XYZ file of C-alpha atoms in Angstrom:
341
model
C -9.221 72.603 105.553
C -7.159 70.140 107.929
C -4.969 69.880 110.819
C -1.585 69.497 108.611
C -2.518 72.147 105.819
C -3.372 74.711 108.514
C 0.572 73.262 110.306
C 1.792 73.490 106.647
C 0.654 77.090 105.772
C 2.260 78.025 109.102
C 5.905 76.560 108.181
C 7.444 80.410 107.697
C 5.944 81.239 111.129
C 7.311 78.075 112.083
C 10.435 78.604 111.064
C 10.963 81.656 112.769
C 9.818 80.638 115.824
C 12.340 77.882 115.369
C 15.833 79.954 114.355
C 13.975 82.534 117.464
C 13.793 79.955 120.315
C 17.775 78.627 119.200
C 19.214 82.492 119.422
C 17.657 83.516 123.290
C 18.690 79.663 124.025
C 22.096 79.946 122.383
C 22.681 84.130 124.408
C 21.011 82.293 127.255
C 23.628 79.114 127.182
C 26.682 81.598 127.167
C 26.373 84.163 129.231
C 28.317 84.576 132.043
C 25.994 83.540 135.128
C 25.726 79.821 133.812
C 24.010 78.423 137.408
C 20.983 78.093 136.107
C 21.269 79.195 131.706
C 20.220 75.691 131.357
C 17.311 75.116 133.414
C 15.558 78.431 131.672
C 16.309 77.834 128.608
C 14.416 74.367 129.111
C 11.642 76.527 130.981
C 11.572 78.991 128.308
C 11.868 76.908 125.687
C 8.509 74.672 127.578
C 6.537 77.641 128.388
C 6.792 79.262 124.421
C 5.775 75.406 122.691
C 2.916 75.076 124.624
C 1.917 79.168 123.910
C 2.553 78.469 120.010
C 0.501 75.410 120.328
C -2.716 76.919 121.786
C -1.619 80.152 118.838
C -1.835 76.763 116.510
C -4.830 75.504 117.673
C -6.932 78.219 118.316
C -5.823 79.325 115.040
C -7.400 75.874 112.871
C -9.863 76.354 114.735
C -10.996 80.225 113.971
C -9.682 79.414 110.337
C -11.486 76.214 109.642
C -15.429 78.002 109.818
C -14.195 80.080 107.262
C -12.746 77.545 104.813
C -15.368 75.038 105.394
C -17.971 77.499 104.669
C -15.900 78.730 101.326
C -15.478 74.548 100.368
C -19.413 74.121 100.440
C -20.283 77.061 98.986
C -17.429 75.802 96.235
C -19.267 72.296 95.967
C -22.612 73.728 96.418
C -21.803 76.187 93.386
C -25.462 77.563 93.548
C -26.868 80.137 90.877
C -25.969 82.908 93.719
C -22.869 81.713 94.196
C -20.704 84.949 94.948
C -23.390 86.187 97.751
C -22.649 82.654 99.547
C -19.563 83.070 100.159
C -18.425 83.271 104.064
C -17.914 85.888 106.259
C -13.943 87.018 106.067
C -11.627 87.103 108.776
C -8.520 88.723 107.908
C -7.980 92.100 105.069
C -5.708 88.738 103.537
C -9.253 86.285 103.056
C -10.555 89.465 101.742
C -8.979 90.238 98.788
C -8.882 86.588 98.206
C -12.480 86.494 97.589
C -12.353 89.914 95.161
C -10.135 88.009 92.883
C -12.430 84.918 93.396
C -15.123 87.034 92.782
C -14.129 89.255 90.510
C -13.022 85.934 87.872
C -16.283 84.327 89.055
C -18.926 87.304 87.645
C -15.992 87.254 84.263
C -16.450 83.216 83.272
C -19.951 83.746 84.024
C -19.850 86.772 81.584
C -18.191 84.470 79.032
C -21.013 82.309 79.493
C -23.898 84.409 78.780
C -21.692 85.847 75.960
C -21.481 82.219 74.495
C -24.645 81.569 75.004
C -25.926 84.238 73.450
C -24.068 83.562 70.262
C -25.475 80.180 70.040
C -28.651 81.275 70.479
C -27.827 83.977 67.455
C -26.448 81.025 64.969
C -28.982 78.724 66.049
C -31.947 81.852 64.918
C -29.827 82.616 61.769
C -29.388 78.497 61.016
C -33.448 78.153 61.565
C -33.867 81.808 58.946
C -31.632 80.462 56.409
C -33.102 77.251 56.125
C -36.745 78.219 55.314
C -34.784 81.100 53.022
C -33.052 78.696 51.387
C -35.763 76.543 51.194
C -38.153 78.796 48.578
C -35.519 78.664 45.634
C -35.744 75.002 45.909
C -39.555 74.722 45.993
C -40.100 77.096 43.322
C -37.712 75.054 41.129
C -39.502 71.938 42.029
C -42.784 73.666 41.084
C -40.885 74.354 37.500
C -40.455 71.223 36.906
C -43.568 69.861 38.064
C -45.048 72.784 35.653
C -42.221 71.927 32.857
C -45.010 71.580 30.107
C -45.569 73.861 27.467
C -41.938 75.446 28.721
C -39.457 76.409 26.189
C -36.326 75.127 27.110
C -34.366 78.514 27.439
C -37.028 80.261 30.160
C -37.051 76.767 32.200
C -33.202 77.422 31.924
C -33.350 81.160 33.024
C -36.033 80.799 35.540
C -33.893 77.972 37.148
C -30.700 80.079 36.869
C -32.546 82.381 38.483
C -33.746 80.379 41.575
C -29.126 79.217 41.953
C -28.637 82.358 41.912
C -30.697 83.063 44.665
C -29.115 79.746 46.945
C -25.800 80.377 46.010
C -26.494 83.824 47.823
C -27.889 82.419 50.665
C -24.630 80.205 50.759
C -22.388 82.769 50.674
C -23.998 85.059 53.139
C -23.678 81.485 55.680
C -20.338 81.049 54.455
C -19.045 84.933 55.183
C -21.080 84.662 58.395
C -19.317 81.426 59.776
C -16.077 83.262 59.228
C -16.878 86.183 60.953
C -15.160 85.512 64.235
C -11.770 84.303 62.157
C -11.661 87.485 60.012
C -8.394 87.560 61.520
C -6.843 85.133 59.755
C -7.880 85.789 56.362
C -7.374 89.092 55.392
C -4.557 90.997 53.642
C -4.970 95.495 54.007
C -3.405 96.615 50.515
C -4.404 98.956 47.829
C -7.194 97.538 45.666
C -9.370 99.080 42.959
C -12.520 99.767 43.886
C -13.552 100.036 39.952
C -12.271 96.335 39.696
C -14.379 95.136 42.523
C -17.520 97.387 41.783
C -17.805 96.198 38.379
C -17.330 92.754 39.019
C -20.726 92.502 41.604
C -22.740 94.537 38.827
C -21.600 91.512 36.733
C -22.422 89.458 39.057
C -25.814 90.203 39.357
C -26.444 91.304 35.533
C -29.101 89.318 34.760
C -30.786 91.210 37.525
C -30.155 94.722 36.736
C -31.612 93.761 33.126
C -34.674 92.160 34.074
C -35.806 94.929 36.146
C -34.162 97.638 33.394
C -32.053 99.223 35.656
C -29.983 102.097 34.492
C -26.659 102.092 36.343
C -23.998 104.665 36.193
C -19.906 105.072 37.375
C -17.702 107.301 37.574
C -14.616 105.370 34.970
C -12.029 107.421 37.037
C -9.800 104.841 38.214
C -9.735 104.769 42.518
C -7.925 102.407 45.071
C -8.662 102.503 48.084
C -6.478 100.713 51.620
C -8.908 97.406 51.866
C -8.914 93.464 51.253
C -10.110 92.524 47.884
C -12.758 89.423 48.953
C -13.987 90.907 52.001
C -15.054 94.259 50.522
C -16.229 92.634 47.223
C -18.797 90.581 49.721
C -19.295 94.305 51.004
C -20.478 95.825 48.050
C -21.634 92.599 47.100
C -25.133 92.846 49.699
C -25.092 96.291 48.925
C -25.657 96.199 45.306
C -28.470 93.408 45.587
C -29.996 95.228 48.304
C -30.174 98.339 45.770
C -31.618 96.342 43.170
C -34.107 94.517 45.440
C -35.393 97.855 46.242
C -35.469 100.113 43.639
C -39.091 99.452 40.715
C -38.284 98.198 36.987
C -36.652 101.507 35.332
C -34.645 103.294 38.118
C -31.380 103.747 38.150
C -28.107 102.916 40.896
C -25.198 105.140 40.800
C -21.773 104.449 42.254
C -20.108 108.102 43.809
C -16.267 108.547 44.340
C -15.747 111.131 47.079
C -12.768 112.318 48.878
C -11.439 115.030 51.423
C -8.736 115.305 53.956
C -9.849 112.943 56.067
C -11.681 109.737 53.983
C -12.401 108.475 50.797
C -15.325 107.182 50.390
C -17.442 105.110 47.758
C -21.212 105.607 47.914
C -23.638 103.189 45.931
C -27.000 105.560 45.698
C -30.410 104.418 44.268
C -33.966 105.503 43.270
C -36.063 102.762 45.018
C -38.498 103.101 47.885
C -35.980 104.239 50.470
C -36.065 103.241 54.158
C -38.609 104.714 56.633
C -37.053 107.118 58.570
C -37.845 105.070 62.169
C -36.061 102.204 60.689
C -32.694 103.935 59.171
C -31.034 103.484 62.878
C -31.779 99.749 62.832
C -31.201 98.077 58.951
C -27.268 97.108 60.560
C -29.078 95.106 63.268
C -28.857 91.343 62.703
C -31.694 89.756 61.623
C -33.546 93.055 61.317
C -36.312 94.164 58.067
C -38.557 96.923 58.733
C -41.162 97.785 57.304
C -39.509 97.456 53.815
C -38.265 93.884 54.253
C -41.567 92.896 55.446
C -43.569 94.090 52.707
C -40.539 91.686 50.492
C -41.081 88.259 50.611
C -37.838 86.861 51.035
C -35.962 89.725 52.907
C -33.879 88.187 55.353
C -32.331 90.876 57.163
C -28.438 89.347 57.561
C -26.735 91.237 54.346
C -26.602 94.865 55.480
C -25.558 93.458 58.757
C -23.078 91.312 57.673
C -21.739 94.293 55.401
C -21.546 96.229 58.776
C -19.101 93.783 60.472
C -16.545 93.092 57.969
C -16.658 96.467 57.320
C -15.529 97.837 60.967
C -12.915 94.753 60.799
C -11.605 96.239 58.252
C -10.692 99.783 60.107
C -13.499 100.906 57.685
C -17.133 102.201 59.084
C -20.669 101.942 56.754
C -23.629 104.923 56.798
C -26.844 105.188 55.179
C -29.156 108.231 54.669
C -32.754 107.729 52.590
C -36.177 109.192 52.237
C -39.160 106.911 52.415
C -40.113 106.735 48.354
C -37.115 108.564 47.120
C -34.035 106.906 47.484
C -31.578 105.400 49.348
C -27.105 105.743 49.879
C -24.745 103.560 51.536
C -21.523 104.951 51.746
C -18.266 103.130 52.537
C -15.703 105.314 54.256
C -12.260 104.797 54.164
C -10.196 106.512 56.500
C -6.618 107.354 55.601
C -4.949 107.633 58.725
C -5.035 104.117 60.627
C -3.874 102.114 63.164
C -3.268 98.908 61.564
C -2.859 97.255 65.345
C -6.569 98.338 66.098
C -7.485 95.803 62.905
């Protein structure tokens, strides 16, 4: 902090001092006893100027130590930035440092959040690349071992691998759009039956190959949601149900309603989820014991479903008993504040 900067900061004090001395000088000059008025005015003004100069000079060197330490701290920008602040001299400096520390801490938290997001994205990309390479490698093996295979057989197998690639690409697309979700959704009344039927049709080949029965009430059901994002959520749940349901099993959709909410439950007769894993199935990348037994489990589908239902204003819950069933329920509250979405 230079002398000129310090004097500039004191400009209002100097203006007040000048006005005050002008007032005192005028009073003394125009008083009745004017024999010594002029000399008294000069004496008082010179004396006060000396005192003000001493005040400005001493104050400058006193404040200089604080601002020198502050500048050095800012320039160094070390890891323990907040601890290296110089000792405060006034309450005003104390408030400024508190504000600066808060801003610095907020910036560090934001930076840490961005670093965590970047790390998560890198982990997801690496995992996604690993998973998408599997159907590609399987397709190459089909081509290399296509001798004595019928055309229909090869087409059927290639379709299976393309469907897997398509599913992985769709997951990556929705994962990348979670942060920009608020610009790409429209809440309206949608027909839940139609969305579920579209999802079942999408996975119809898997239903047929594994001879899995599908049941759903034919009565038309309406819910407040976005058809595209809700469709993706249901896709992920049904895909999981098929994956973990043995041949000849069953997947059923149930509609329930009470005074507070509507519910869509997707129930399968699959292998279920271990009790210790039940509270963690919505975590990103978590596969649990069941997922580790399935070589092609990514642990991203239910995480995306959970995040999207939350952004839509719905909630997602799961119930399961290992070896018997898994039931995933989407809850649609009847009273919602859309400004919270």
